[in-house]
Amino acid sequence: MNKLNILIAASEVVPFAKTGGLADVVGALPKALRALGHDVRVVMPRYYGVDREKYALTPLEGSLGVPMGTTGEVWCGVYEGKLPNSDVSIYFIEHEEFFGRAGLYEEGGFGYSDNDVRFIFFSRAVMQLAKKLHFHPDVIHANDWHTAALPLMLNTQYAYDSDFAHTGSLLTIHNLEHQGRFSKGAMEVLDVGWEHFNAYELEEYDGINLLKGGIVHADVISTVSRKYAQEIRTAEFGCGLNTLLDIESAKLHGILNGVDYDEWSPAVDPFIAQKFDVGDMSGKGICKTALQRLFHLPQRNEVPVIGLVGRLAEQKGIELLSHAIWRLLEMDIQIVMLGAGEKWAEHYFSDIAAKHTEKFGCFIGYRNDLAHQIEAGSDLFLMPSLFEPCGLNQIYSLRYGTLPIVRATGGLDDTIENYQNDSLHGTGFKFYDRTVDALVNTVGWAVHTWYNDSKGFDAMRTNGMSKRYDWMGAAQEYETLYYQIKEGRKGQ
Ligand code: ADP
Ligand code: GLC
């Protein structure tokens, strides 16, 4: 098979900028694709927080002109660096006004009011950069609404550009909830022509929906688990786009995310108190004690510790949890929580933690080292998500011998096998209903297993720790889609 030129664009990439799993994915997938022999280039914005010196970024010569419709041409700089431990080039679009800010998308809970212009600009800059580099992609791989304009741009402004004569597009939806909905004024900078402002392509309630335009124009669409690829075709999960996704289902695929085991493995993790692995689990107890100490909880080895790490957002089931927590705290357990997000939840959970110091530790903020320590030191890991396109924490948990308790949705359902105590099969505990009762009862089941069925608990630990969701497998599935896209374009 011919090696491919792949251009991946995203709004966040580990280690440079991250608010969620999208960054983990785009930090890891390109390296696996590179290992398969492809020429992969990544592009992201140069936010204020991306340290040019720390990452040894070097400026590309000259500046990049980006046509912005009625605004005219906007000029920007480009920096080049490498994804850590690889020779994959990553380019940073530098524009002080758009990206020289503290946040990626928002500050203090308020989204930037010019997010439409910022990410339309970024997408157009990606196209212009490919030209400047004389890089002729076989596939442009866009991710989420921020870069969803790319397939549309490819089919309009660049449709007859010989630099993109053999280029197709893939749009990966990491989260359908965020669609890039803006007022129709954005059409002026998007500059693809008002004929694309119609109910089938970009228009929605007299505004524009960038993700919708991307879904229509991408050659292929993917989501980050098979289950979520099915779910989003239904009204319950489709966020208003289910009918369109159902119509486009022939080009919709589900590829489960991988995990970077160089970063998330108790055998090599530099953040944890003591390394451990299946053969010798003694380190896990040391990590548990260290975690209890960190959260000022009683250092009791016999009590199960339940970890929670994630954005405090509706998606993650925090409302359910806010009702369930009182009943959970009646059990003989400890809970440690790390999260940031909705203000009410930050206050609510820290207030409860302040009053239940024996049982509940809560850290509001973003701390990667603490996320690792919770994975390593907890016995159980709770993810009561209302929906979860893939979810990474439950996969990390498996590797750390921390049994996930999950709601059976999206990637959570695809990655966790329910415990079967008669056969000792399974890797965690699942519940189906979006109810407080289901959540509490399933935590109760897990806690009961901890106290009364250590054989089953240990067997599940071993089952989970032996599973591998590595990037190479996922990269091969993406590779298959890329070839399919290339073939499809040839026929046009
Ligand atoms: P999502 O992308 O919806 O937030 P994922 O499970 O795919 O959910 O990815 C979340 C990633 O962000 C994980 O790597 C997780 O460890 C990390 N994370 C989330 N919240 C925090 C936090 N408060 N501190 C540190 N890491 C966090
Ligand atoms: C999104 C989803 C999450 C997924 C991540 C990476 O943020 O909410 O489930 O794991 O993207 O694909």
mmCIF file of N, CA and C in Angstrom, residues 225-344:
data_model
loop_
_atom_site.group_PDB
_atom_site.id
_atom_site.type_symbol
_atom_site.label_atom_id
_atom_site.label_comp_id
_atom_site.label_asym_id
_atom_site.label_seq_id
_atom_site.Cartn_x
_atom_site.Cartn_y
_atom_site.Cartn_z
ATOM 1 N N SER A 225 -16.294 5.657 19.469
ATOM 2 C CA SER A 225 -16.622 4.270 19.852
ATOM 3 C C SER A 225 -17.732 3.787 18.932
ATOM 4 N N ARG A 226 -17.875 2.480 18.849
ATOM 5 C CA ARG A 226 -18.925 1.929 17.977
ATOM 6 C C ARG A 226 -20.303 2.220 18.544
ATOM 7 N N LYS A 227 -20.403 2.101 19.860
ATOM 8 C CA LYS A 227 -21.710 2.310 20.486
ATOM 9 C C LYS A 227 -22.187 3.750 20.256
ATOM 10 N N TYR A 228 -21.275 4.698 20.429
ATOM 11 C CA TYR A 228 -21.663 6.104 20.251
ATOM 12 C C TYR A 228 -22.044 6.369 18.787
ATOM 13 N N ALA A 229 -21.386 5.663 17.870
ATOM 14 C CA ALA A 229 -21.740 5.833 16.452
ATOM 15 C C ALA A 229 -23.183 5.402 16.208
ATOM 16 N N GLN A 230 -23.644 4.422 16.966
ATOM 17 C CA GLN A 230 -25.063 4.024 16.838
ATOM 18 C C GLN A 230 -25.962 5.003 17.588
ATOM 19 N N GLU A 231 -25.526 5.357 18.787
ATOM 20 C CA GLU A 231 -26.371 6.206 19.647
ATOM 21 C C GLU A 231 -26.703 7.546 18.996
ATOM 22 N N ILE A 232 -25.722 8.146 18.340
ATOM 23 C CA ILE A 232 -25.966 9.495 17.805
ATOM 24 C C ILE A 232 -26.961 9.517 16.642
ATOM 25 N N ARG A 233 -27.371 8.348 16.198
ATOM 26 C CA ARG A 233 -28.416 8.296 15.162
ATOM 27 C C ARG A 233 -29.813 8.300 15.794
ATOM 28 N N THR A 234 -29.854 8.379 17.121
ATOM 29 C CA THR A 234 -31.151 8.391 17.805
ATOM 30 C C THR A 234 -31.414 9.763 18.413
ATOM 31 N N ALA A 235 -32.702 10.048 18.631
ATOM 32 C CA ALA A 235 -33.073 11.364 19.161
ATOM 33 C C ALA A 235 -32.480 11.595 20.551
ATOM 34 N N GLU A 236 -32.335 10.533 21.327
ATOM 35 C CA GLU A 236 -31.833 10.707 22.695
ATOM 36 C C GLU A 236 -30.397 11.240 22.726
ATOM 37 N N PHE A 237 -29.582 10.820 21.782
ATOM 38 C CA PHE A 237 -28.161 11.199 21.820
ATOM 39 C C PHE A 237 -27.753 12.113 20.654
ATOM 40 N N GLY A 238 -28.656 12.334 19.736
ATOM 41 C CA GLY A 238 -28.278 12.976 18.481
ATOM 42 C C GLY A 238 -28.131 14.489 18.524
ATOM 43 N N CYS A 239 -28.473 15.116 19.646
ATOM 44 C CA CYS A 239 -28.334 16.573 19.810
ATOM 45 C C CYS A 239 -28.869 17.324 18.591
ATOM 46 N N GLY A 240 -29.986 16.873 18.057
ATOM 47 C CA GLY A 240 -30.625 17.572 16.934
ATOM 48 C C GLY A 240 -30.087 17.163 15.572
ATOM 49 N N LEU A 241 -28.991 16.399 15.540
ATOM 50 C CA LEU A 241 -28.401 16.015 14.243
ATOM 51 C C LEU A 241 -28.637 14.535 13.920
ATOM 52 N N ASN A 242 -29.480 13.871 14.728
ATOM 53 C CA ASN A 242 -29.658 12.430 14.550
ATOM 54 C C ASN A 242 -30.223 12.064 13.183
ATOM 55 N N THR A 243 -31.155 12.860 12.673
ATOM 56 C CA THR A 243 -31.739 12.526 11.373
ATOM 57 C C THR A 243 -30.664 12.609 10.295
ATOM 58 N N LEU A 244 -29.898 13.698 10.335
ATOM 59 C CA LEU A 244 -28.818 13.846 9.353
ATOM 60 C C LEU A 244 -27.824 12.686 9.467
ATOM 61 N N LEU A 245 -27.444 12.350 10.706
ATOM 62 C CA LEU A 245 -26.456 11.283 10.897
ATOM 63 C C LEU A 245 -27.007 9.937 10.453
ATOM 64 N N ASP A 246 -28.299 9.783 10.620
ATOM 65 C CA ASP A 246 -28.918 8.544 10.171
ATOM 66 C C ASP A 246 -28.881 8.468 8.639
ATOM 67 N N ILE A 247 -29.180 9.601 8.003
ATOM 68 C CA ILE A 247 -29.128 9.642 6.535
ATOM 69 C C ILE A 247 -27.706 9.360 6.048
ATOM 70 N N GLU A 248 -26.729 9.914 6.773
ATOM 71 C CA GLU A 248 -25.323 9.770 6.364
ATOM 72 C C GLU A 248 -24.673 8.517 6.951
ATOM 73 N N SER A 249 -25.472 7.588 7.482
ATOM 74 C CA SER A 249 -24.882 6.491 8.259
ATOM 75 C C SER A 249 -23.937 5.598 7.449
ATOM 76 N N ALA A 250 -24.091 5.598 6.136
ATOM 77 C CA ALA A 250 -23.193 4.757 5.329
ATOM 78 C C ALA A 250 -21.747 5.225 5.457
ATOM 79 N N LYS A 251 -21.557 6.494 5.773
ATOM 80 C CA LYS A 251 -20.171 6.972 5.900
ATOM 81 C C LYS A 251 -19.781 7.228 7.362
ATOM 82 N N LEU A 252 -20.575 6.711 8.278
ATOM 83 C CA LEU A 252 -20.305 6.927 9.710
ATOM 84 C C LEU A 252 -19.691 5.676 10.343
ATOM 85 N N HIS A 253 -18.543 5.849 10.989
ATOM 86 C CA HIS A 253 -17.835 4.715 11.587
ATOM 87 C C HIS A 253 -17.518 4.990 13.054
ATOM 88 N N GLY A 254 -17.288 3.932 13.798
ATOM 89 C CA GLY A 254 -16.881 4.088 15.199
ATOM 90 C C GLY A 254 -15.523 3.444 15.415
ATOM 91 N N ILE A 255 -14.556 4.247 15.846
ATOM 92 C CA ILE A 255 -13.224 3.698 16.154
ATOM 93 C C ILE A 255 -12.893 4.080 17.597
ATOM 94 N N LEU A 256 -12.722 3.075 18.405
ATOM 95 C CA LEU A 256 -12.450 3.319 19.812
ATOM 96 C C LEU A 256 -11.065 3.960 19.990
ATOM 97 N N ASN A 257 -10.997 4.955 20.882
ATOM 98 C CA ASN A 257 -9.706 5.568 21.166
ATOM 99 C C ASN A 257 -8.738 4.571 21.776
ATOM 100 N N GLY A 258 -7.492 4.807 21.570
ATOM 101 C CA GLY A 258 -6.465 4.036 22.256
ATOM 102 C C GLY A 258 -6.008 4.790 23.496
ATOM 103 N N VAL A 259 -5.044 4.189 24.161
ATOM 104 C CA VAL A 259 -4.463 4.808 25.348
ATOM 105 C C VAL A 259 -2.961 4.822 25.172
ATOM 106 N N ASP A 260 -2.336 5.881 25.639
ATOM 107 C CA ASP A 260 -0.884 5.966 25.589
ATOM 108 C C ASP A 260 -0.341 5.299 26.853
ATOM 109 N N TYR A 261 0.067 4.047 26.711
ATOM 110 C CA TYR A 261 0.505 3.297 27.894
ATOM 111 C C TYR A 261 1.903 3.720 28.370
ATOM 112 N N ASP A 262 2.590 4.554 27.599
ATOM 113 C CA ASP A 262 3.840 5.105 28.124
ATOM 114 C C ASP A 262 3.514 6.104 29.219
ATOM 115 N N GLU A 263 2.324 6.679 29.115
ATOM 116 C CA GLU A 263 1.937 7.685 30.102
ATOM 117 C C GLU A 263 1.043 7.102 31.197
ATOM 118 N N TRP A 264 0.177 6.184 30.798
ATOM 119 C CA TRP A 264 -0.821 5.656 31.737
ATOM 120 C C TRP A 264 -0.607 4.178 32.007
ATOM 121 N N SER A 265 0.409 3.884 32.795
ATOM 122 C CA SER A 265 0.642 2.503 33.209
ATOM 123 C C SER A 265 1.299 2.524 34.585
ATOM 124 N N PRO A 266 0.786 1.708 35.515
ATOM 125 C CA PRO A 266 1.368 1.720 36.869
ATOM 126 C C PRO A 266 2.781 1.152 36.885
ATOM 127 N N ALA A 267 3.172 0.512 35.790
ATOM 128 C CA ALA A 267 4.520 -0.068 35.747
ATOM 129 C C ALA A 267 5.583 1.000 35.496
ATOM 130 N N VAL A 268 5.172 2.132 34.918
ATOM 131 C CA VAL A 268 6.181 3.147 34.552
ATOM 132 C C VAL A 268 5.811 4.554 35.034
ATOM 133 N N ASP A 269 4.686 4.713 35.687
ATOM 134 C CA ASP A 269 4.149 6.033 36.029
ATOM 135 C C ASP A 269 5.039 6.783 37.034
ATOM 136 N N PRO A 270 5.619 7.922 36.629
ATOM 137 C CA PRO A 270 6.505 8.634 37.545
ATOM 138 C C PRO A 270 5.758 9.424 38.638
ATOM 139 N N PHE A 271 4.442 9.563 38.482
ATOM 140 C CA PHE A 271 3.695 10.392 39.444
ATOM 141 C C PHE A 271 3.255 9.616 40.683
ATOM 142 N N ILE A 272 3.320 8.293 40.627
ATOM 143 C CA ILE A 272 2.700 7.524 41.716
ATOM 144 C C ILE A 272 3.721 7.092 42.776
ATOM 145 N N ALA A 273 3.209 6.824 44.001
ATOM 146 C CA ALA A 273 4.089 6.576 45.155
ATOM 147 C C ALA A 273 4.945 5.323 44.963
ATOM 148 N N GLN A 274 4.384 4.301 44.330
ATOM 149 C CA GLN A 274 5.139 3.064 44.120
ATOM 150 C C GLN A 274 4.620 2.384 42.860
ATOM 151 N N LYS A 275 5.536 2.018 41.990
ATOM 152 C CA LYS A 275 5.086 1.368 40.750
ATOM 153 C C LYS A 275 4.611 -0.057 41.061
ATOM 154 N N PHE A 276 3.724 -0.574 40.241
ATOM 155 C CA PHE A 276 3.254 -1.953 40.430
ATOM 156 C C PHE A 276 2.751 -2.497 39.108
ATOM 157 N N ASP A 277 2.482 -3.804 39.079
ATOM 158 C CA ASP A 277 1.914 -4.432 37.885
ATOM 159 C C ASP A 277 1.304 -5.775 38.281
ATOM 160 N N VAL A 278 0.705 -6.451 37.319
ATOM 161 C CA VAL A 278 -0.056 -7.664 37.641
ATOM 162 C C VAL A 278 0.734 -8.633 38.537
ATOM 163 N N GLY A 279 1.984 -8.846 38.219
ATOM 164 C CA GLY A 279 2.791 -9.816 38.955
ATOM 165 C C GLY A 279 3.007 -9.444 40.417
ATOM 166 N N ASP A 280 3.104 -8.167 40.697
ATOM 167 C CA ASP A 280 3.352 -7.714 42.068
ATOM 168 C C ASP A 280 2.520 -6.470 42.351
ATOM 169 N N MET A 281 1.429 -6.696 43.090
ATOM 170 C CA MET A 281 0.470 -5.618 43.324
ATOM 171 C C MET A 281 0.740 -4.854 44.628
ATOM 172 N N SER A 282 1.860 -5.164 45.279
ATOM 173 C CA SER A 282 2.071 -4.557 46.593
ATOM 174 C C SER A 282 2.126 -3.020 46.510
ATOM 175 N N GLY A 283 2.613 -2.516 45.386
ATOM 176 C CA GLY A 283 2.698 -1.053 45.226
ATOM 177 C C GLY A 283 1.340 -0.379 45.268
ATOM 178 N N LYS A 284 0.306 -1.088 44.883
ATOM 179 C CA LYS A 284 -1.028 -0.463 44.833
ATOM 180 C C LYS A 284 -1.484 -0.030 46.237
ATOM 181 N N GLY A 285 -1.179 -0.875 47.225
ATOM 182 C CA GLY A 285 -1.533 -0.532 48.610
ATOM 183 C C GLY A 285 -0.796 0.738 49.049
ATOM 184 N N ILE A 286 0.453 0.852 48.641
ATOM 185 C CA ILE A 286 1.246 2.034 49.015
ATOM 186 C C ILE A 286 0.648 3.281 48.346
ATOM 187 N N CYS A 287 0.222 3.110 47.088
ATOM 188 C CA CYS A 287 -0.411 4.236 46.377
ATOM 189 C C CYS A 287 -1.721 4.636 47.059
ATOM 190 N N LYS A 288 -2.438 3.637 47.569
ATOM 191 C CA LYS A 288 -3.715 3.917 48.234
ATOM 192 C C LYS A 288 -3.484 4.732 49.512
ATOM 193 N N THR A 289 -2.527 4.300 50.306
ATOM 194 C CA THR A 289 -2.221 5.034 51.535
ATOM 195 C C THR A 289 -1.777 6.461 51.202
ATOM 196 N N ALA A 290 -0.950 6.595 50.167
ATOM 197 C CA ALA A 290 -0.465 7.930 49.779
ATOM 198 C C ALA A 290 -1.638 8.807 49.352
ATOM 199 N N LEU A 291 -2.594 8.213 48.651
ATOM 200 C CA LEU A 291 -3.760 8.969 48.180
ATOM 201 C C LEU A 291 -4.619 9.419 49.367
ATOM 202 N N GLN A 292 -4.815 8.506 50.320
ATOM 203 C CA GLN A 292 -5.605 8.858 51.509
ATOM 204 C C GLN A 292 -4.916 9.998 52.263
ATOM 205 N N ARG A 293 -3.605 9.924 52.334
ATOM 206 C CA ARG A 293 -2.857 10.979 53.028
ATOM 207 C C ARG A 293 -3.035 12.314 52.290
ATOM 208 N N LEU A 294 -2.924 12.265 50.976
ATOM 209 C CA LEU A 294 -3.069 13.492 50.171
ATOM 210 C C LEU A 294 -4.413 14.175 50.407
ATOM 211 N N PHE A 295 -5.467 13.347 50.520
ATOM 212 C CA PHE A 295 -6.811 13.903 50.705
ATOM 213 C C PHE A 295 -7.218 13.977 52.178
ATOM 214 N N HIS A 296 -6.239 13.792 53.076
ATOM 215 C CA HIS A 296 -6.482 13.876 54.530
ATOM 216 C C HIS A 296 -7.599 12.948 54.973
ATOM 217 N N LEU A 297 -7.647 11.759 54.381
ATOM 218 C CA LEU A 297 -8.646 10.763 54.778
ATOM 219 C C LEU A 297 -7.976 9.762 55.725
ATOM 220 N N PRO A 298 -8.755 9.100 56.577
ATOM 221 C CA PRO A 298 -8.166 8.087 57.451
ATOM 222 C C PRO A 298 -7.453 7.019 56.620
ATOM 223 N N GLN A 299 -6.253 6.630 57.056
ATOM 224 C CA GLN A 299 -5.483 5.667 56.244
ATOM 225 C C GLN A 299 -5.904 4.244 56.582
ATOM 226 N N ARG A 300 -7.078 3.882 56.097
ATOM 227 C CA ARG A 300 -7.629 2.546 56.346
ATOM 228 C C ARG A 300 -7.518 1.724 55.075
ATOM 229 N N ASN A 301 -6.799 0.628 55.174
ATOM 230 C CA ASN A 301 -6.588 -0.186 53.983
ATOM 231 C C ASN A 301 -7.827 -1.012 53.638
ATOM 232 N N GLU A 302 -8.624 -1.338 54.660
ATOM 233 C CA GLU A 302 -9.738 -2.270 54.445
ATOM 234 C C GLU A 302 -10.926 -1.607 53.766
ATOM 235 N N VAL A 303 -10.962 -0.264 53.733
ATOM 236 C CA VAL A 303 -12.132 0.419 53.170
ATOM 237 C C VAL A 303 -11.900 0.701 51.673
ATOM 238 N N PRO A 304 -12.901 0.488 50.822
ATOM 239 C CA PRO A 304 -12.662 0.766 49.391
ATOM 240 C C PRO A 304 -12.661 2.272 49.088
ATOM 241 N N VAL A 305 -11.693 2.678 48.281
ATOM 242 C CA VAL A 305 -11.620 4.081 47.855
ATOM 243 C C VAL A 305 -12.181 4.173 46.436
ATOM 244 N N ILE A 306 -13.131 5.074 46.258
ATOM 245 C CA ILE A 306 -13.729 5.268 44.928
ATOM 246 C C ILE A 306 -13.218 6.586 44.346
ATOM 247 N N GLY A 307 -12.607 6.526 43.170
ATOM 248 C CA GLY A 307 -12.059 7.727 42.532
ATOM 249 C C GLY A 307 -13.002 8.306 41.494
ATOM 250 N N LEU A 308 -12.909 9.615 41.328
ATOM 251 C CA LEU A 308 -13.663 10.321 40.281
ATOM 252 C C LEU A 308 -12.733 11.392 39.714
ATOM 253 N N VAL A 309 -12.551 11.405 38.404
ATOM 254 C CA VAL A 309 -11.732 12.450 37.768
ATOM 255 C C VAL A 309 -12.462 12.898 36.517
ATOM 256 N N GLY A 310 -12.629 14.181 36.346
ATOM 257 C CA GLY A 310 -13.224 14.600 35.073
ATOM 258 C C GLY A 310 -13.778 16.003 35.101
ATOM 259 N N ARG A 311 -14.202 16.423 33.935
ATOM 260 C CA ARG A 311 -14.853 17.730 33.843
ATOM 261 C C ARG A 311 -16.161 17.674 34.620
ATOM 262 N N LEU A 312 -16.430 18.704 35.400
ATOM 263 C CA LEU A 312 -17.713 18.754 36.094
ATOM 264 C C LEU A 312 -18.714 19.370 35.122
ATOM 265 N N ALA A 313 -19.226 18.508 34.265
ATOM 266 C CA ALA A 313 -20.174 18.943 33.234
ATOM 267 C C ALA A 313 -21.367 18.001 33.266
ATOM 268 N N GLU A 314 -22.485 18.479 32.773
ATOM 269 C CA GLU A 314 -23.715 17.698 32.806
ATOM 270 C C GLU A 314 -23.494 16.298 32.214
ATOM 271 N N GLN A 315 -22.753 16.290 31.085
ATOM 272 C CA GLN A 315 -22.454 15.030 30.385
ATOM 273 C C GLN A 315 -21.939 13.941 31.327
ATOM 274 N N LYS A 316 -21.183 14.350 32.334
ATOM 275 C CA LYS A 316 -20.495 13.386 33.191
ATOM 276 C C LYS A 316 -21.389 12.839 34.300
ATOM 277 N N GLY A 317 -22.661 13.251 34.297
ATOM 278 C CA GLY A 317 -23.597 12.703 35.288
ATOM 279 C C GLY A 317 -23.482 13.342 36.660
ATOM 280 N N ILE A 318 -22.996 14.580 36.699
ATOM 281 C CA ILE A 318 -22.768 15.203 38.018
ATOM 282 C C ILE A 318 -24.071 15.529 38.734
ATOM 283 N N GLU A 319 -25.126 15.714 37.956
ATOM 284 C CA GLU A 319 -26.417 15.997 38.584
ATOM 285 C C GLU A 319 -26.900 14.737 39.333
ATOM 286 N N LEU A 320 -26.828 13.594 38.652
ATOM 287 C CA LEU A 320 -27.170 12.322 39.303
ATOM 288 C C LEU A 320 -26.342 12.133 40.566
ATOM 289 N N LEU A 321 -25.050 12.381 40.399
ATOM 290 C CA LEU A 321 -24.132 12.178 41.514
ATOM 291 C C LEU A 321 -24.467 13.111 42.678
ATOM 292 N N SER A 322 -24.897 14.328 42.347
ATOM 293 C CA SER A 322 -25.188 15.298 43.414
ATOM 294 C C SER A 322 -26.328 14.797 44.296
ATOM 295 N N HIS A 323 -27.244 14.018 43.712
ATOM 296 C CA HIS A 323 -28.333 13.451 44.519
ATOM 297 C C HIS A 323 -27.882 12.162 45.208
ATOM 298 N N ALA A 324 -27.055 11.398 44.483
ATOM 299 C CA ALA A 324 -26.663 10.078 44.996
ATOM 300 C C ALA A 324 -25.664 10.167 46.141
ATOM 301 N N ILE A 325 -24.901 11.251 46.155
ATOM 302 C CA ILE A 325 -23.742 11.304 47.066
ATOM 303 C C ILE A 325 -24.136 11.081 48.525
ATOM 304 N N TRP A 326 -25.331 11.572 48.909
ATOM 305 C CA TRP A 326 -25.758 11.419 50.307
ATOM 306 C C TRP A 326 -25.917 9.963 50.669
ATOM 307 N N ARG A 327 -26.447 9.189 49.748
ATOM 308 C CA ARG A 327 -26.646 7.767 50.020
ATOM 309 C C ARG A 327 -25.317 7.016 49.940
ATOM 310 N N LEU A 328 -24.427 7.474 49.069
ATOM 311 C CA LEU A 328 -23.105 6.830 48.982
ATOM 312 C C LEU A 328 -22.341 7.038 50.288
ATOM 313 N N LEU A 329 -22.501 8.233 50.851
ATOM 314 C CA LEU A 329 -21.733 8.550 52.057
ATOM 315 C C LEU A 329 -22.229 7.778 53.285
ATOM 316 N N GLU A 330 -23.353 7.099 53.136
ATOM 317 C CA GLU A 330 -23.819 6.248 54.235
ATOM 318 C C GLU A 330 -23.080 4.910 54.239
ATOM 319 N N MET A 331 -22.425 4.590 53.102
ATOM 320 C CA MET A 331 -21.698 3.314 53.035
ATOM 321 C C MET A 331 -20.325 3.471 53.682
ATOM 322 N N ASP A 332 -19.721 2.320 54.038
ATOM 323 C CA ASP A 332 -18.369 2.390 54.597
ATOM 324 C C ASP A 332 -17.371 2.433 53.433
ATOM 325 N N ILE A 333 -17.213 3.624 52.876
ATOM 326 C CA ILE A 333 -16.331 3.825 51.719
ATOM 327 C C ILE A 333 -15.624 5.180 51.864
ATOM 328 N N GLN A 334 -14.667 5.412 50.995
ATOM 329 C CA GLN A 334 -14.078 6.751 50.870
ATOM 330 C C GLN A 334 -14.181 7.164 49.406
ATOM 331 N N ILE A 335 -14.405 8.459 49.186
ATOM 332 C CA ILE A 335 -14.501 8.960 47.808
ATOM 333 C C ILE A 335 -13.464 10.075 47.627
ATOM 334 N N VAL A 336 -12.731 10.004 46.518
ATOM 335 C CA VAL A 336 -11.828 11.126 46.195
ATOM 336 C C VAL A 336 -12.211 11.661 44.821
ATOM 337 N N MET A 337 -12.341 12.961 44.750
ATOM 338 C CA MET A 337 -12.813 13.570 43.503
ATOM 339 C C MET A 337 -11.838 14.653 43.031
ATOM 340 N N LEU A 338 -11.560 14.651 41.726
ATOM 341 C CA LEU A 338 -10.755 15.714 41.114
ATOM 342 C C LEU A 338 -11.528 16.218 39.909
ATOM 343 N N GLY A 339 -11.830 17.497 39.896
ATOM 344 C CA GLY A 339 -12.592 17.993 38.748
ATOM 345 C C GLY A 339 -12.713 19.500 38.767
ATOM 346 N N ALA A 340 -13.083 20.021 37.629
ATOM 347 C CA ALA A 340 -13.343 21.449 37.519
ATOM 348 C C ALA A 340 -14.399 21.609 36.444
ATOM 349 N N GLY A 341 -15.157 22.663 36.543
ATOM 350 C CA GLY A 341 -16.181 22.894 35.524
ATOM 351 C C GLY A 341 -17.288 23.770 36.053
ATOM 352 N N GLU A 342 -18.496 23.238 36.024
ATOM 353 C CA GLU A 342 -19.636 24.072 36.399
ATOM 354 C C GLU A 342 -19.509 24.537 37.851
ATOM 355 N N LYS A 343 -19.734 25.835 38.016
ATOM 356 C CA LYS A 343 -19.462 26.444 39.321
ATOM 357 C C LYS A 343 -20.317 25.848 40.427
ATOM 358 N N TRP A 344 -21.613 25.607 40.113
ATOM 359 C CA TRP A 344 -22.470 25.074 41.182
ATOM 360 C C TRP A 344 -21.910 23.762 41.704
#
